[in-house]
PDB file of C-alpha atoms in Angstrom:
ATOM      1  CA  MET A 505      -7.560  15.941   6.373  1.00 60.00           C
ATOM      2  CA  THR A 506      -9.201  14.186   9.331  1.00 68.00           C
ATOM      3  CA  LEU A 507      -7.561  10.988  10.297  1.00 82.00           C
ATOM      4  CA  LYS A 508      -9.251   7.842  11.680  1.00 79.00           C
ATOM      5  CA  GLN A 509      -8.846   7.212  15.432  1.00 82.00           C
ATOM      6  CA  ASP A 510      -6.243   4.408  14.966  1.00 89.00           C
ATOM      7  CA  PHE A 511      -3.811   6.745  13.108  1.00 95.00           C
ATOM      8  CA  PRO A 512      -1.298   9.241  14.475  1.00 96.00           C
ATOM      9  CA  PRO A 513      -1.470  12.858  13.469  1.00 96.00           C
ATOM     10  CA  LEU A 514       0.237  14.026  10.349  1.00 97.00           C
ATOM     11  CA  PRO A 515       3.968  14.989  11.081  1.00 98.00           C
ATOM     12  CA  GLU A 516       5.717  17.932   9.769  1.00 98.00           C
ATOM     13  CA  ALA A 517       6.520  17.511   6.051  1.00 98.00           C
ATOM     14  CA  LEU A 518       9.924  16.569   4.854  1.00 98.00           C
ATOM     15  CA  PRO A 519      12.093  19.221   3.146  1.00 98.00           C
ATOM     16  CA  ALA A 520      12.586  16.940   0.152  1.00 98.00           C
ATOM     17  CA  PRO A 521      10.866  13.891  -1.198  1.00 98.00           C
ATOM     18  CA  VAL A 522      11.645  10.250  -0.090  1.00 98.00           C
ATOM     19  CA  VAL A 523      10.295   6.776  -0.934  1.00 98.00           C
ATOM     20  CA  ASP A 524       8.745   4.236   1.537  1.00 98.00           C
ATOM     21  CA  ASN A 525      10.531   1.169   0.125  1.00 98.00           C
ATOM     22  CA  HIS A 526       8.502  -1.377   1.932  1.00 98.00           C
ATOM     23  CA  CYS A 527       4.787  -1.093   2.544  1.00 98.00           C
ATOM     24  CA  HIS A 528       1.671  -3.259   2.867  1.00 98.00           C
ATOM     25  CA  MET A 529      -1.330  -1.092   2.050  1.00 97.00           C
ATOM     26  CA  ASP A 530      -3.518  -4.177   1.684  1.00 97.00           C
ATOM     27  CA  ILE A 531      -3.017  -5.541   5.298  1.00 96.00           C
ATOM     28  CA  VAL A 532      -5.337  -4.629   7.926  1.00 94.00           C
ATOM     29  CA  ARG A 533      -4.292  -5.291  11.628  1.00 89.00           C
ATOM     30  CA  ASP A 534      -6.743  -7.293  13.706  1.00 87.00           C
ATOM     31  CA  GLY A 535      -9.196  -4.912  15.388  1.00 86.00           C
ATOM     32  CA  HIS A 536      -7.748  -1.872  13.776  1.00 88.00           C
ATOM     33  CA  GLU A 537      -9.027   0.603  11.108  1.00 87.00           C
ATOM     34  CA  ALA A 538      -7.549   0.765   7.643  1.00 87.00           C
ATOM     35  CA  LEU A 539      -6.892   3.549   5.044  1.00 94.00           C
ATOM     36  CA  GLU A 540      -7.919   3.074   1.439  1.00 95.00           C
ATOM     37  CA  PRO A 541      -4.899   2.916  -0.817  1.00 96.00           C
ATOM     38  CA  ALA A 542      -5.652   6.201  -2.499  1.00 96.00           C
ATOM     39  CA  GLU A 543      -5.972   7.987   0.915  1.00 96.00           C
ATOM     40  CA  ALA A 544      -2.793   6.347   2.146  1.00 97.00           C
ATOM     41  CA  LEU A 545      -0.984   7.640  -0.916  1.00 98.00           C
ATOM     42  CA  ALA A 546      -2.447  11.020  -0.677  1.00 97.00           C
ATOM     43  CA  LEU A 547      -1.599  11.459   3.023  1.00 98.00           C
ATOM     44  CA  ALA A 548       1.948  10.254   2.290  1.00 98.00           C
ATOM     45  CA  GLY A 549       2.408  12.577  -0.547  1.00 98.00           C
ATOM     46  CA  SER A 550       1.229  15.592   1.533  1.00 98.00           C
ATOM     47  CA  VAL A 551       4.199  15.125   3.927  1.00 98.00           C
ATOM     48  CA  GLY A 552       6.914  14.373   1.091  1.00 98.00           C
ATOM     49  CA  VAL A 553       6.633  10.644   0.858  1.00 98.00           C
ATOM     50  CA  THR A 554       5.955  10.634  -2.862  1.00 98.00           C
ATOM     51  CA  ARG A 555       6.379   7.027  -3.817  1.00 98.00           C
ATOM     52  CA  ILE A 556       5.796   3.507  -2.344  1.00 98.00           C
ATOM     53  CA  VAL A 557       7.067   0.110  -2.792  1.00 98.00           C
ATOM     54  CA  GLN A 558       3.995  -2.088  -2.308  1.00 98.00           C
ATOM     55  CA  ILE A 559       5.215  -5.569  -1.080  1.00 98.00           C
ATOM     56  CA  GLY A 560       3.332  -8.741  -1.456  1.00 97.00           C
ATOM     57  CA  CYS A 561       4.077 -11.728   0.844  1.00 96.00           C
ATOM     58  CA  ASP A 562       1.768 -14.507  -0.239  1.00 97.00           C
ATOM     59  CA  LEU A 563      -0.034 -15.252  -3.403  1.00 98.00           C
ATOM     60  CA  PRO A 564      -3.158 -13.104  -2.798  1.00 98.00           C
ATOM     61  CA  SER A 565      -1.043 -10.032  -1.674  1.00 98.00           C
ATOM     62  CA  ALA A 566       1.429 -10.432  -4.529  1.00 98.00           C
ATOM     63  CA  ARG A 567      -1.457 -10.290  -6.976  1.00 98.00           C
ATOM     64  CA  TRP A 568      -2.808  -7.227  -5.105  1.00 98.00           C
ATOM     65  CA  ALA A 569       0.674  -5.574  -5.252  1.00 98.00           C
ATOM     66  CA  VAL A 570       0.870  -6.022  -8.999  1.00 98.00           C
ATOM     67  CA  GLU A 571      -2.643  -4.474  -9.457  1.00 98.00           C
ATOM     68  CA  ALA A 572      -1.743  -1.563  -7.177  1.00 98.00           C
ATOM     69  CA  ALA A 573       1.330  -0.843  -9.274  1.00 98.00           C
ATOM     70  CA  ARG A 574      -0.810  -0.894 -12.480  1.00 97.00           C
ATOM     71  CA  THR A 575      -3.328   1.510 -10.952  1.00 97.00           C
ATOM     72  CA  HIS A 576      -1.108   3.991  -9.229  1.00 97.00           C
ATOM     73  CA  ASP A 577       1.634   5.834 -11.008  1.00 97.00           C
ATOM     74  CA  ASN A 578       3.656   6.298  -7.718  1.00 97.00           C
ATOM     75  CA  VAL A 579       3.663   2.621  -6.745  1.00 98.00           C
ATOM     76  CA  ILE A 580       5.922  -0.126  -7.914  1.00 98.00           C
ATOM     77  CA  ALA A 581       5.366  -3.863  -6.688  1.00 98.00           C
ATOM     78  CA  GLY A 582       7.398  -6.641  -5.051  1.00 98.00           C
ATOM     79  CA  VAL A 583       6.092 -10.261  -5.167  1.00 98.00           C
ATOM     80  CA  ALA A 584       7.204 -13.182  -3.136  1.00 98.00           C
ATOM     81  CA  LEU A 585       6.202 -15.752  -0.538  1.00 98.00           C
ATOM     82  CA  HIS A 586       7.171 -14.637   2.927  1.00 97.00           C
ATOM     83  CA  PRO A 587       9.361 -17.048   4.671  1.00 97.00           C
ATOM     84  CA  ASN A 588       6.604 -17.911   7.113  1.00 96.00           C
ATOM     85  CA  ASP A 589       4.307 -18.571   4.204  1.00 96.00           C
ATOM     86  CA  ALA A 590       6.441 -20.795   2.327  1.00 95.00           C
ATOM     87  CA  PRO A 591       6.035 -23.907   4.596  1.00 94.00           C
ATOM     88  CA  LEU A 592       2.279 -23.672   4.142  1.00 95.00           C
ATOM     89  CA  HIS A 593       2.448 -24.649   0.454  1.00 95.00           C
ATOM     90  CA  GLN A 594       2.157 -28.310  -0.224  1.00 93.00           C
ATOM     91  CA  ASP A 595       3.106 -27.615  -3.806  1.00 97.00           C
ATOM     92  CA  LEU A 596       5.819 -25.091  -3.588  1.00 97.00           C
ATOM     93  CA  ASP A 597       6.847 -25.423  -7.144  1.00 97.00           C
ATOM     94  CA  ALA A 598       3.393 -24.126  -8.232  1.00 98.00           C
ATOM     95  CA  ALA A 599       3.491 -21.289  -5.928  1.00 98.00           C
ATOM     96  CA  ILE A 600       6.905 -20.172  -7.049  1.00 98.00           C
ATOM     97  CA  ALA A 601       5.818 -20.570 -10.667  1.00 98.00           C
ATOM     98  CA  GLU A 602       3.042 -18.101  -9.961  1.00 98.00           C
ATOM     99  CA  ILE A 603       5.371 -15.594  -8.204  1.00 98.00           C
ATOM    100  CA  GLU A 604       7.576 -15.758 -11.281  1.00 98.00           C
ATOM    101  CA  ALA A 605       4.550 -15.140 -13.622  1.00 98.00           C
ATOM    102  CA  LEU A 606       3.514 -12.113 -11.491  1.00 98.00           C
ATOM    103  CA  ALA A 607       7.137 -10.875 -11.642  1.00 98.00           C
ATOM    104  CA  MET A 608       7.014 -10.738 -15.386  1.00 97.00           C
ATOM    105  CA  ALA A 609       3.409  -9.398 -15.525  1.00 95.00           C
ATOM    106  CA  HIS A 610       4.237  -5.711 -15.656  1.00 96.00           C
ATOM    107  CA  ASP A 611       7.467  -3.682 -15.875  1.00 96.00           C
ATOM    108  CA  LYS A 612       6.524  -1.935 -12.539  1.00 98.00           C
ATOM    109  CA  VAL A 613       7.041  -5.233 -10.687  1.00 98.00           C
ATOM    110  CA  ARG A 614      10.673  -4.543  -9.834  1.00 98.00           C
ATOM    111  CA  VAL A 615      11.114  -6.536  -6.607  1.00 98.00           C
ATOM    112  CA  ILE A 616      11.316 -10.173  -5.622  1.00 98.00           C
ATOM    113  CA  GLY A 617      10.462 -10.006  -1.921  1.00 96.00           C
ATOM    114  CA  GLU A 618       9.942 -10.164   0.726  1.00 98.00           C
ATOM    115  CA  THR A 619      11.623 -13.451   0.987  1.00 98.00           C
ATOM    116  CA  GLY A 620      14.208 -14.749   3.355  1.00 98.00           C
ATOM    117  CA  LEU A 621      14.328 -16.662   6.659  1.00 97.00           C
ATOM    118  CA  ASP A 622      12.355 -16.277   9.849  1.00 96.00           C
ATOM    119  CA  PHE A 623      13.489 -18.406  12.792  1.00 94.00           C
ATOM    120  CA  PHE A 624      11.211 -16.667  15.225  1.00 87.00           C
ATOM    121  CA  ARG A 625       7.808 -17.705  13.952  1.00 82.00           C
ATOM    122  CA  THR A 626       8.800 -20.837  12.051  1.00 82.00           C
ATOM    123  CA  GLY A 627      10.250 -23.872  13.944  1.00 82.00           C
ATOM    124  CA  ASP A 628      12.710 -26.502  12.920  1.00 82.00           C
ATOM    125  CA  ASP A 629      10.010 -28.393  10.990  1.00 86.00           C
ATOM    126  CA  GLY A 630       9.426 -25.547   8.504  1.00 86.00           C
ATOM    127  CA  ARG A 631      12.919 -24.303   7.993  1.00 92.00           C
ATOM    128  CA  ALA A 632      13.806 -26.645   5.092  1.00 94.00           C
ATOM    129  CA  ALA A 633      10.862 -25.220   3.139  1.00 95.00           C
ATOM    130  CA  GLN A 634      11.922 -21.623   4.056  1.00 96.00           C
ATOM    131  CA  GLN A 635      15.484 -22.407   2.861  1.00 97.00           C
ATOM    132  CA  GLU A 636      14.227 -23.884  -0.424  1.00 97.00           C
ATOM    133  CA  SER A 637      11.846 -20.930  -0.975  1.00 98.00           C
ATOM    134  CA  PHE A 638      14.558 -18.476  -0.305  1.00 98.00           C
ATOM    135  CA  ARG A 639      17.005 -20.055  -2.708  1.00 98.00           C
ATOM    136  CA  ARG A 640      14.333 -20.189  -5.494  1.00 98.00           C
ATOM    137  CA  HIS A 641      13.487 -16.469  -4.966  1.00 98.00           C
ATOM    138  CA  ILE A 642      17.220 -15.524  -5.141  1.00 98.00           C
ATOM    139  CA  ASP A 643      17.410 -17.377  -8.431  1.00 98.00           C
ATOM    140  CA  LEU A 644      14.333 -15.534  -9.812  1.00 98.00           C
ATOM    141  CA  ALA A 645      15.877 -12.041  -8.708  1.00 98.00           C
ATOM    142  CA  ILE A 646      19.031 -12.954 -10.581  1.00 98.00           C
ATOM    143  CA  ARG A 647      17.424 -14.411 -13.709  1.00 98.00           C
ATOM    144  CA  LEU A 648      14.820 -11.611 -14.088  1.00 98.00           C
ATOM    145  CA  ASP A 649      17.195  -8.860 -12.964  1.00 97.00           C
ATOM    146  CA  LYS A 650      14.878  -7.790 -10.177  1.00 98.00           C
ATOM    147  CA  THR A 651      15.911  -6.344  -6.768  1.00 98.00           C
ATOM    148  CA  LEU A 652      15.906  -8.896  -4.006  1.00 98.00           C
ATOM    149  CA  GLN A 653      14.302  -7.719  -0.753  1.00 98.00           C
ATOM    150  CA  ILE A 654      15.113  -9.974   2.223  1.00 98.00           C
ATOM    151  CA  HIS A 655      13.112 -10.639   5.456  1.00 98.00           C
ATOM    152  CA  ASP A 656      15.500 -11.770   8.274  1.00 97.00           C
ATOM    153  CA  ARG A 657      14.217 -12.325  11.654  1.00 96.00           C
ATOM    154  CA  ASP A 658      16.500 -14.142  14.172  1.00 95.00           C
ATOM    155  CA  ALA A 659      18.373 -15.820  11.261  1.00 95.00           C
ATOM    156  CA  HIS A 660      21.289 -13.482  10.420  1.00 97.00           C
ATOM    157  CA  ASP A 661      24.082 -16.118   9.965  1.00 97.00           C
ATOM    158  CA  ALA A 662      21.679 -18.394   8.013  1.00 97.00           C
ATOM    159  CA  VAL A 663      20.577 -15.672   5.530  1.00 98.00           C
ATOM    160  CA  LEU A 664      24.188 -14.906   4.793  1.00 98.00           C
ATOM    161  CA  GLU A 665      25.179 -18.485   4.438  1.00 98.00           C
ATOM    162  CA  VAL A 666      22.348 -19.000   1.753  1.00 98.00           C
ATOM    163  CA  LEU A 667      23.414 -15.794  -0.042  1.00 98.00           C
ATOM    164  CA  ASP A 668      27.045 -16.870  -0.116  1.00 98.00           C
ATOM    165  CA  GLN A 669      26.000 -20.238  -1.581  1.00 98.00           C
ATOM    166  CA  GLU A 670      23.467 -18.836  -4.264  1.00 98.00           C
ATOM    167  CA  GLY A 671      25.082 -15.400  -5.003  1.00 97.00           C
ATOM    168  CA  THR A 672      23.336 -12.119  -4.946  1.00 96.00           C
ATOM    169  CA  PRO A 673      21.629 -10.065  -7.661  1.00 96.00           C
ATOM    170  CA  ASP A 674      22.976  -6.745  -8.576  1.00 96.00           C
ATOM    171  CA  ARG A 675      20.629  -5.033  -6.236  1.00 98.00           C
ATOM    172  CA  TRP A 676      19.440  -6.375  -2.942  1.00 98.00           C
ATOM    173  CA  VAL A 677      18.009  -5.008   0.248  1.00 98.00           C
ATOM    174  CA  MET A 678      17.949  -6.062   3.829  1.00 98.00           C
ATOM    175  CA  HIS A 679      14.317  -5.036   4.643  1.00 98.00           C
ATOM    176  CA  CYS A 680      13.761  -3.674   8.197  1.00 98.00           C
ATOM    177  CA  PHE A 681      17.369  -4.159   9.111  1.00 98.00           C
ATOM    178  CA  SER A 682      17.479  -5.711  12.585  1.00 97.00           C
ATOM    179  CA  GLY A 683      21.277  -6.352  13.295  1.00 97.00           C
ATOM    180  CA  ASP A 684      24.113  -4.580  15.048  1.00 98.00           C
ATOM    181  CA  ALA A 685      26.995  -2.775  13.556  1.00 98.00           C
ATOM    182  CA  ASP A 686      28.984  -6.012  13.027  1.00 98.00           C
ATOM    183  CA  PHE A 687      26.154  -7.664  10.966  1.00 98.00           C
ATOM    184  CA  ALA A 688      25.730  -4.449   9.150  1.00 98.00           C
ATOM    185  CA  LYS A 689      29.239  -4.584   7.980  1.00 98.00           C
ATOM    186  CA  ARG A 690      28.891  -8.206   6.818  1.00 98.00           C
ATOM    187  CA  CYS A 691      25.766  -7.333   4.719  1.00 98.00           C
ATOM    188  CA  LEU A 692      27.398  -4.244   3.282  1.00 98.00           C
ATOM    189  CA  ASP A 693      30.565  -6.197   2.300  1.00 98.00           C
ATOM    190  CA  ARG A 694      28.251  -8.391   0.222  1.00 98.00           C
ATOM    191  CA  GLY A 695      26.621  -5.253  -1.529  1.00 98.00           C
ATOM    192  CA  ALA A 696      23.492  -4.781   0.393  1.00 98.00           C
ATOM    193  CA  TYR A 697      21.401  -1.759   0.906  1.00 98.00           C
ATOM    194  CA  LEU A 698      20.227  -1.471   4.563  1.00 98.00           C
ATOM    195  CA  SER A 699      16.558  -0.334   5.081  1.00 98.00           C
ATOM    196  CA  PHE A 700      15.716   1.250   8.348  1.00 98.00           C
ATOM    197  CA  SER A 701      12.123   1.370   9.690  1.00 98.00           C
ATOM    198  CA  GLY A 702      10.406   2.737  12.800  1.00 98.00           C
ATOM    199  CA  THR A 703      12.376   0.337  14.905  1.00 98.00           C
ATOM    200  CA  VAL A 704      15.248   2.712  14.826  1.00 98.00           C
ATOM    201  CA  THR A 705      13.263   5.059  17.106  1.00 98.00           C
ATOM    202  CA  PHE A 706      12.525   2.407  19.795  1.00 98.00           C
ATOM    203  CA  GLY A 707      14.227   3.034  23.209  1.00 96.00           C
ATOM    204  CA  ASN A 708      15.874  -0.428  23.189  1.00 96.00           C
ATOM    205  CA  ALA A 709      17.320  -0.299  19.684  1.00 97.00           C
ATOM    206  CA  GLY A 710      20.780   1.014  20.525  1.00 98.00           C
ATOM    207  CA  ASP A 711      22.603  -1.637  18.451  1.00 98.00           C
ATOM    208  CA  LEU A 712      20.304  -0.780  15.447  1.00 98.00           C
ATOM    209  CA  ARG A 713      21.324   2.972  15.699  1.00 98.00           C
ATOM    210  CA  ASP A 714      25.042   1.808  15.833  1.00 98.00           C
ATOM    211  CA  ALA A 715      24.356   0.128  12.580  1.00 98.00           C
ATOM    212  CA  LEU A 716      22.726   3.162  10.918  1.00 98.00           C
ATOM    213  CA  ALA A 717      25.689   5.226  12.159  1.00 98.00           C
ATOM    214  CA  ILE A 718      28.328   3.081  10.299  1.00 98.00           C
ATOM    215  CA  THR A 719      26.376   2.559   7.137  1.00 98.00           C
ATOM    216  CA  PRO A 720      27.761   4.360   4.107  1.00 98.00           C
ATOM    217  CA  LYS A 721      25.490   7.247   3.109  1.00 98.00           C
ATOM    218  CA  ASP A 722      24.862   5.718  -0.356  1.00 98.00           C
ATOM    219  CA  ARG A 723      23.529   2.434   1.120  1.00 98.00           C
ATOM    220  CA  ILE A 724      20.750   3.785   3.492  1.00 98.00           C
ATOM    221  CA  LEU A 725      17.005   3.220   2.709  1.00 98.00           C
ATOM    222  CA  VAL A 726      13.869   4.024   4.860  1.00 99.00           C
ATOM    223  CA  GLU A 727      10.625   2.125   5.137  1.00 98.00           C
ATOM    224  CA  THR A 728       7.461   1.696   7.283  1.00 98.00           C
ATOM    225  CA  ASP A 729       6.570  -1.972   6.984  1.00 98.00           C
ATOM    226  CA  ALA A 730       3.182  -0.396   7.484  1.00 98.00           C
ATOM    227  CA  PRO A 731       0.873  -1.135   9.094  1.00 97.00           C
ATOM    228  CA  PHE A 732       3.387  -2.595  11.517  1.00 97.00           C
ATOM    229  CA  LEU A 733       6.408  -1.096  13.353  1.00 98.00           C
ATOM    230  CA  THR A 734       4.952   2.360  14.041  1.00 98.00           C
ATOM    231  CA  PRO A 735       7.664   4.697  15.158  1.00 98.00           C
ATOM    232  CA  THR A 736       7.960   6.156  18.705  1.00 98.00           C
ATOM    233  CA  PRO A 737       6.148   8.187  20.099  1.00 97.00           C
ATOM    234  CA  HIS A 738       3.087   6.579  18.252  1.00 97.00           C
ATOM    235  CA  ARG A 739       3.625   2.904  19.065  1.00 96.00           C
ATOM    236  CA  GLY A 740       0.219   1.129  19.485  1.00 93.00           C
ATOM    237  CA  LYS A 741      -1.292   3.160  16.609  1.00 95.00           C
ATOM    238  CA  THR A 742      -1.385   1.792  13.059  1.00 96.00           C
ATOM    239  CA  ASN A 743       1.565   2.737  10.920  1.00 97.00           C
ATOM    240  CA  SER A 744       1.268   4.289   7.395  1.00 98.00           C
ATOM    241  CA  ALA A 745       3.712   5.656   4.845  1.00 98.00           C
ATOM    242  CA  TYR A 746       2.879   9.266   5.927  1.00 98.00           C
ATOM    243  CA  LEU A 747       4.917   8.479   9.191  1.00 98.00           C
ATOM    244  CA  ILE A 748       8.163   8.268   7.271  1.00 98.00           C
ATOM    245  CA  PRO A 749       9.209  11.750   8.362  1.00 98.00           C
ATOM    246  CA  VAL A 750       9.143  10.697  11.990  1.00 98.00           C
ATOM    247  CA  THR A 751      11.703   7.985  11.151  1.00 98.00           C
ATOM    248  CA  MET A 752      13.733  10.224   8.903  1.00 98.00           C
ATOM    249  CA  ARG A 753      14.134  12.817  11.571  1.00 98.00           C
ATOM    250  CA  ALA A 754      15.385  10.106  14.044  1.00 98.00           C
ATOM    251  CA  MET A 755      17.818   8.828  11.379  1.00 98.00           C
ATOM    252  CA  ALA A 756      19.196  12.405  10.711  1.00 98.00           C
ATOM    253  CA  ALA A 757      19.767  12.767  14.350  1.00 98.00           C
ATOM    254  CA  VAL A 758      21.584   9.487  14.634  1.00 98.00           C
ATOM    255  CA  ARG A 759      23.780  10.364  11.634  1.00 98.00           C
ATOM    256  CA  GLY A 760      24.291  13.946  12.767  1.00 98.00           C
ATOM    257  CA  VAL A 761      23.401  15.220   9.274  1.00 98.00           C
ATOM    258  CA  ASP A 762      20.966  17.732   7.853  1.00 98.00           C
ATOM    259  CA  LEU A 763      17.500  16.362   7.177  1.00 98.00           C
ATOM    260  CA  GLU A 764      17.241  17.782   3.610  1.00 98.00           C
ATOM    261  CA  GLU A 765      20.738  16.253   2.838  1.00 98.00           C
ATOM    262  CA  LEU A 766      19.597  12.840   4.191  1.00 98.00           C
ATOM    263  CA  CYS A 767      16.243  12.956   2.259  1.00 98.00           C
ATOM    264  CA  LEU A 768      17.987  13.685  -1.008  1.00 98.00           C
ATOM    265  CA  GLN A 769      20.485  10.920  -0.505  1.00 98.00           C
ATOM    266  CA  VAL A 770      17.862   8.337   0.634  1.00 98.00           C
ATOM    267  CA  ASN A 771      15.844   9.182  -2.493  1.00 98.00           C
ATOM    268  CA  ALA A 772      18.773   8.746  -4.748  1.00 98.00           C
ATOM    269  CA  ASN A 773      19.665   5.486  -3.014  1.00 98.00           C
ATOM    270  CA  THR A 774      16.105   4.091  -3.467  1.00 98.00           C
ATOM    271  CA  GLU A 775      16.198   4.826  -7.220  1.00 98.00           C
ATOM    272  CA  ALA A 776      19.547   3.107  -7.479  1.00 98.00           C
ATOM    273  CA  ALA A 777      18.275   0.114  -5.414  1.00 98.00           C
ATOM    274  CA  PHE A 778      15.026  -0.350  -7.306  1.00 98.00           C
ATOM    275  CA  GLY A 779      16.058   0.344 -10.862  1.00 93.00           C
ATOM    276  CA  GLY A 780      15.358   4.055 -11.358  1.00 91.00           C
ATOM    277  CA  THR A 781      12.512   6.465 -11.124  1.00 93.00           C
ATOM    278  CA  TRP A 782       8.756   5.704 -11.514  1.00 94.00           C
TER     279      TRP A 782
END
């Protein structure tokens, strides 16, 4: 299959299937090419990435995610207001109400996320809205028995403080885990799954590799966050679910384990984290 110029070549296929548990097939990076969803899914499947969790992060993309899950057998959906989106809503109640309706629209909507806190892009004036939105999403995940998927950027302590106050659902994921080994332990003590992305391949990500090394094998997930966070050596190109094998091989090296063994474990972990097969 011929790939567009913006995309890296297909990697060697994985020896066993895995799931990309956080992907944005609807997002097109400024000035970059895009893949059609069917093309992205076919490319991913050709290298062993057989299922995808499509994540909505505002109302339009949440609606898109639900439709993608309805359309494609190997896709489930997550719906939420991204923490950077939450302060933009003058009527947060109405926006959360629509997220709740979307969460109940189909049984393949299994995720409330990505929600959380982002102190990198949102300043002090927007943080109260972020916190309120995060609390409301936690409540949704608990009431609706959905998996909570958390975005945390430069807000480690604040995220855990809110979770300690509100409680956690039975299943919750730290999306694109970005902390060190100490923060990993604090999340794991509260029952988290830790999801590792292409950032684990970056040269300056030693702390992140330390976190991966100490994470119990039954708590590890993998994701792309595509079209962002393209793994080394393809940084600068557009990310897609078919690049999961690059990240998985790096993760196996960090763990010192057989790649097939890690694939089988991550696949089982993903089903446990997201409520079974699909």
